[in-house]
Tab-separated table of C-alpha atoms in Angstrom:
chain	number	residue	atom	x	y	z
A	1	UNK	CA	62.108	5.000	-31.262
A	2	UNK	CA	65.473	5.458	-30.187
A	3	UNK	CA	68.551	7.477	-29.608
A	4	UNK	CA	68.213	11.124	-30.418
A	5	UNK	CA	71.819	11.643	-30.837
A	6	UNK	CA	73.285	12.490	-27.616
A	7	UNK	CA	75.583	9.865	-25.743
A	8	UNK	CA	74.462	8.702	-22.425
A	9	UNK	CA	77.001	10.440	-19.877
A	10	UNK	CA	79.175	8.568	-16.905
A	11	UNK	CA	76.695	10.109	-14.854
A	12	UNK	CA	73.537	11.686	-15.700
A	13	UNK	CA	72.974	15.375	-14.138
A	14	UNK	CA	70.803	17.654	-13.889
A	15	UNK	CA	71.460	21.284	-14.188
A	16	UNK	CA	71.966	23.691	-11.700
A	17	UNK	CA	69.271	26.512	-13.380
A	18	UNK	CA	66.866	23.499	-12.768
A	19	UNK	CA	67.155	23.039	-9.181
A	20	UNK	CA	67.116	26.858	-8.726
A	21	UNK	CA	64.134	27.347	-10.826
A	22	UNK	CA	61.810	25.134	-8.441
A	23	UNK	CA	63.364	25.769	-5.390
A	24	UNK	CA	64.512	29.648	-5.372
A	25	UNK	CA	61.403	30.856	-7.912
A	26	UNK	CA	58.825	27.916	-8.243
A	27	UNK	CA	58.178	26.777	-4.963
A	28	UNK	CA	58.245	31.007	-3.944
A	29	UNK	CA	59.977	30.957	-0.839
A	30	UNK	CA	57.848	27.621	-0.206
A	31	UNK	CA	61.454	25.849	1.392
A	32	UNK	CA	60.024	25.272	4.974
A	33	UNK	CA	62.727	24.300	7.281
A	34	UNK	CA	61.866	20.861	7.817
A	35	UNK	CA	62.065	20.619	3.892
A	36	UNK	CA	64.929	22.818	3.858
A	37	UNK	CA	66.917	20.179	6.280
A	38	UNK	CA	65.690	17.198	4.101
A	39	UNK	CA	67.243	18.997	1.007
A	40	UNK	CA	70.244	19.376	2.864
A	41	UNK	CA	70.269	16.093	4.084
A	42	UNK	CA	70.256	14.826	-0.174
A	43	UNK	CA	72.922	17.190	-1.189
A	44	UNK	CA	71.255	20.471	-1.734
A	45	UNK	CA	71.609	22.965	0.326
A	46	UNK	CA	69.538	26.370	-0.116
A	47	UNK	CA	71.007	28.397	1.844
A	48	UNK	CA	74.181	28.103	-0.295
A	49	UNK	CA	74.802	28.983	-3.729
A	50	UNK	CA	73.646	26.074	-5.874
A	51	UNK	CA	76.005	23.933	-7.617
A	52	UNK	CA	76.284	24.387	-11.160
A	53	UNK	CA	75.101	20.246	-11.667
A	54	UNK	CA	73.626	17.981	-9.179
A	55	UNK	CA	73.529	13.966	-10.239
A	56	UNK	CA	69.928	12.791	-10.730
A	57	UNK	CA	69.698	10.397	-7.833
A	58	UNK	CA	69.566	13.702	-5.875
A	59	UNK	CA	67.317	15.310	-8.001
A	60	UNK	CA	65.151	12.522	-7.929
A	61	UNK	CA	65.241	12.657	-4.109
A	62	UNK	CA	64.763	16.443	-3.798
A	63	UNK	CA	61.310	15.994	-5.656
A	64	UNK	CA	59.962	13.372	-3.678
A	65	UNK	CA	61.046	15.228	-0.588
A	66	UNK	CA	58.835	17.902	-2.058
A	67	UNK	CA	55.698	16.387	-2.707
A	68	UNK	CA	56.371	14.843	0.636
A	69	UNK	CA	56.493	17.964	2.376
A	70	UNK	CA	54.221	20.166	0.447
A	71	UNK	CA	51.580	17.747	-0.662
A	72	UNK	CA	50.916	15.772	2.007
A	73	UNK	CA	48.264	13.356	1.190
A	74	UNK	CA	47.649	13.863	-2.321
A	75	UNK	CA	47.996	11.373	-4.863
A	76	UNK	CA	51.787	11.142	-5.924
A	77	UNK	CA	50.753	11.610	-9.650
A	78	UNK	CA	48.623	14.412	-8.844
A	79	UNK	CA	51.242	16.013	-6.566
A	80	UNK	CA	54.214	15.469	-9.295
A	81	UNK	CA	52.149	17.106	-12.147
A	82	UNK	CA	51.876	20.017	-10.242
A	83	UNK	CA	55.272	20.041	-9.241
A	84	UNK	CA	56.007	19.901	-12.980
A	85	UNK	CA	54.239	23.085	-13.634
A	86	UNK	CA	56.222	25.095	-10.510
A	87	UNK	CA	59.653	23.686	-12.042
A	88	UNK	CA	58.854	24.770	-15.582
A	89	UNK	CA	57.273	28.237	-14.646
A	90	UNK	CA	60.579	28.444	-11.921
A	91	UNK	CA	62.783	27.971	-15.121
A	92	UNK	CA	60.934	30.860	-16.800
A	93	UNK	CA	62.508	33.404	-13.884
A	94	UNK	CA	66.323	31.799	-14.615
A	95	UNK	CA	68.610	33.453	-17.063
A	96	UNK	CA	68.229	30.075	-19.830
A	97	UNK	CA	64.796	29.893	-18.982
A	98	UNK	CA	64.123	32.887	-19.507
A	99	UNK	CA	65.191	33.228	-23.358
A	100	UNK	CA	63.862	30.001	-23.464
A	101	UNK	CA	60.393	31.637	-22.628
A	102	UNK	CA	60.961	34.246	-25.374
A	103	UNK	CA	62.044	31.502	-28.069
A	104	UNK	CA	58.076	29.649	-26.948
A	105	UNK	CA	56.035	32.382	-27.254
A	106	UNK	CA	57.647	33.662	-30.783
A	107	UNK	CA	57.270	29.900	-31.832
A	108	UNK	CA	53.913	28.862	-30.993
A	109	UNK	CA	52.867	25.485	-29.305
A	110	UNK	CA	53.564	23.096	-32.900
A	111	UNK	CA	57.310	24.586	-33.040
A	112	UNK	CA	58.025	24.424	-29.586
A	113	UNK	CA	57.416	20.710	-29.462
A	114	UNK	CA	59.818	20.054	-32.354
A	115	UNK	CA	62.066	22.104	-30.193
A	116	UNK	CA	61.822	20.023	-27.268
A	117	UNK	CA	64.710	17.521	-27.661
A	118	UNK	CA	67.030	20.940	-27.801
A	119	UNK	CA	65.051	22.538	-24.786
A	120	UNK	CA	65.618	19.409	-22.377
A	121	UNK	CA	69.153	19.616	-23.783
A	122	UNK	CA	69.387	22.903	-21.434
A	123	UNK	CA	67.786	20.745	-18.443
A	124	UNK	CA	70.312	18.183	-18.226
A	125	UNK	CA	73.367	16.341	-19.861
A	126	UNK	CA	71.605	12.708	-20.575
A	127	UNK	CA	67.624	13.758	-22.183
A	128	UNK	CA	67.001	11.910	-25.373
A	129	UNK	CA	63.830	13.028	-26.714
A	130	UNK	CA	62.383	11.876	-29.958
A	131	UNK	CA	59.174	13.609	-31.046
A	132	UNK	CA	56.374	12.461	-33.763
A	133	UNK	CA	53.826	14.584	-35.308
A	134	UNK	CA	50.484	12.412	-35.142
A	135	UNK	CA	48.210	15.386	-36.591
A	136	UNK	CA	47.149	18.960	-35.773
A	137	UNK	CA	48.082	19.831	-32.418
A	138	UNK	CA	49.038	15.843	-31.834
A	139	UNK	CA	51.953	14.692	-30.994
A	140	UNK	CA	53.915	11.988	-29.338
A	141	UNK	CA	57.447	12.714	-27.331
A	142	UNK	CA	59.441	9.325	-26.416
A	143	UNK	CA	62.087	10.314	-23.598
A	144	UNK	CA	64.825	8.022	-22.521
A	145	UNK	CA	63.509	8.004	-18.991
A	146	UNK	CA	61.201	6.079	-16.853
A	147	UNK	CA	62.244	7.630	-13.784
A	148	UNK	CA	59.289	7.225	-11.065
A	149	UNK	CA	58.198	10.477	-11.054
A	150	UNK	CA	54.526	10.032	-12.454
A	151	UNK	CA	53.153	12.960	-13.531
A	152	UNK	CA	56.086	15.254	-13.302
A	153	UNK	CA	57.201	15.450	-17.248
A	154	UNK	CA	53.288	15.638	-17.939
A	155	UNK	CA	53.176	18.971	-15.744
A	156	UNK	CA	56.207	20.294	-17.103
A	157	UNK	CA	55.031	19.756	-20.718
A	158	UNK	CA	52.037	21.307	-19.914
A	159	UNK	CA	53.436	24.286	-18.468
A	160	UNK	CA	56.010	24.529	-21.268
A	161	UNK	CA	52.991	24.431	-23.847
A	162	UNK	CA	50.819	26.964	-21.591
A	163	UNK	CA	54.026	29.479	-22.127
A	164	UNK	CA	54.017	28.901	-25.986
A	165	UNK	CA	50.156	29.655	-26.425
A	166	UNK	CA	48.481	26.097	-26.660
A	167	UNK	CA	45.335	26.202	-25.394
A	168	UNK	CA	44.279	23.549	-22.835
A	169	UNK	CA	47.334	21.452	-23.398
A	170	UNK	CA	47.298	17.870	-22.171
A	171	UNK	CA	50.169	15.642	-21.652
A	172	UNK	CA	50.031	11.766	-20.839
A	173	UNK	CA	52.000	8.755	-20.312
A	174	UNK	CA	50.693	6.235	-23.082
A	175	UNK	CA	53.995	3.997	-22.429
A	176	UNK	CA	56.178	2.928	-19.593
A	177	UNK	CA	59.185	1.204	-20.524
A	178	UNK	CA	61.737	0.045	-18.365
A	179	UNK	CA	64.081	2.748	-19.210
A	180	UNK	CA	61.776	5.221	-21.363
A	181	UNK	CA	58.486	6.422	-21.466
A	182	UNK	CA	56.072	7.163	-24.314
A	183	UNK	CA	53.781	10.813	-23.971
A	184	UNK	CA	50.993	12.152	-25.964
A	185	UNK	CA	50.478	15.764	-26.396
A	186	UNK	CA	47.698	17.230	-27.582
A	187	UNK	CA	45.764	21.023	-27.329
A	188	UNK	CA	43.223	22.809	-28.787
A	189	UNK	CA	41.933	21.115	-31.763
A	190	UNK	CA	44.013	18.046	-31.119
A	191	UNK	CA	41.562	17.618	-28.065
A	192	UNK	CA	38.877	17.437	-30.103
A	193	UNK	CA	39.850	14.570	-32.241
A	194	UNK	CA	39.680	10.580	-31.154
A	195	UNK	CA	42.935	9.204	-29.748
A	196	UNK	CA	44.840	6.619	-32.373
C-alpha cells in the first residue's frame, strides 16, 4: 500500500476543529488546571481561542498529557482508545464534524469507511489513508502513521463507525511499520467470520 494522493506537507498539522473537539466538547469541561497548565506549557492554551492548526508534535504531546492526567494508571493502550472515542464524539459537536456526522449516518458503516481517506482529510493536512474491502463488514485501512499513540486511531474508528450504525465495531492494529500502520475493521457480521 502506498500513497493515497496527497503530498506530505513541510510540516504536518493538525486541525484546529480537532483540538477543540476533545478538549472544549470531548473531555466536557474535563481540563483540570494542572492539565490545563501542561497544555499550556505544549502550546495550547484553553483559555484562548484555539489556533486554527497546531503542528503534530504538540498534538502528540497534548494527548499524552491527557491520558497522563485523566487516566492515571491505566494501560496506555487502554487509556488512548478511549481517548479516541472522546475526540471523535468531540468532533461530532464542531461545525465540520458535525456535517460530517450527518454524511455517516445517511451512509451507513460500509460507505463511511470508503469515505475515510476524505474524512481524515478534514483532521489534518498530511493523513494518507488507503482502505481495502476484505468482505462483508471487513475491511483493512493502511494510514501513513505510526505515531505512538496505541490505541487512539482504534477508538476513533470505532467511534466514527458507532455514529454511522455498525454494530459492535472493532478496530485493530494488525501492522506497525516504521512510518505506517496497518488496521482491521470489522462489525456485525464481519465479527462473526475467521480473521484472514
Amino acid at each position: 500500500m502506498g500513497t493515497g494522493g496527497r503530498k506530505e506537507p513541510r510540516e504536518r498539522l493538525t486541525y484546529g476543529s480537532v483540538v477543540e473537539g476533545l478538549l472544549r466538547h470531548g473531555l466536557q469541561g474535563q481540563v483540570p488546571p494542572g492539565l490545563r497548565a501542561r497544555l499550556q506549557r505544549i502550546g495550547v492554551d484553553v483559555e484562548r481561542p484555539l489556533l486554527p492548526a497546531y503542528p503534530l508534535p504538540v498534538w502528540l504531546h497534548c494527548l499524552w498529557a491527557i491520558i497522563e492526567e485523566l487516566y492515571p494508571g491505566q494501560p496506555p493502550e487502554q487509556a488512548f482508545r478511549a481517548l479516541g472515542a472522546r475526540t471523535t464524539e468531540g468532533y461530532s459537536h464542531t461545525l465540520v464534524g458535525r456535517a460530517i456526522g450527518v454524511l455517516t449516518r445517511m451512509l451507513g458503516p460500509r460507505r463511511t469507511v470508503l469515505r475515510i481517506p476524505q474524512l481524515l482529510a478534514s483532521t489534518d493536512n498530511w493523513s494518507r489513508v488507503e482502505v481495502l474491502e476484505r468482505g462483508p463488514c471487513h475491511f483493512e485501512l493502511w494510514h501513513n502513521a505510526a505515531l505512538g499513540t496505541p490505541g487512539y486511531l482504534e477508538g476513533v474508528l470505532e467511534a466514527l463507525l458507532r455514529e454511522a450504525g455498525a454494530k459492535e465495531p472493532r478496530a485493530r492494529a494488525l501492522e506497525l511499520g516504521e512510518a505506517h500502520t496497518l488496521y482491521e475493521l470489522r462489525w456485525g457480521d464481519g465479527l462473526t467470520r475467521a480473521p484472514g
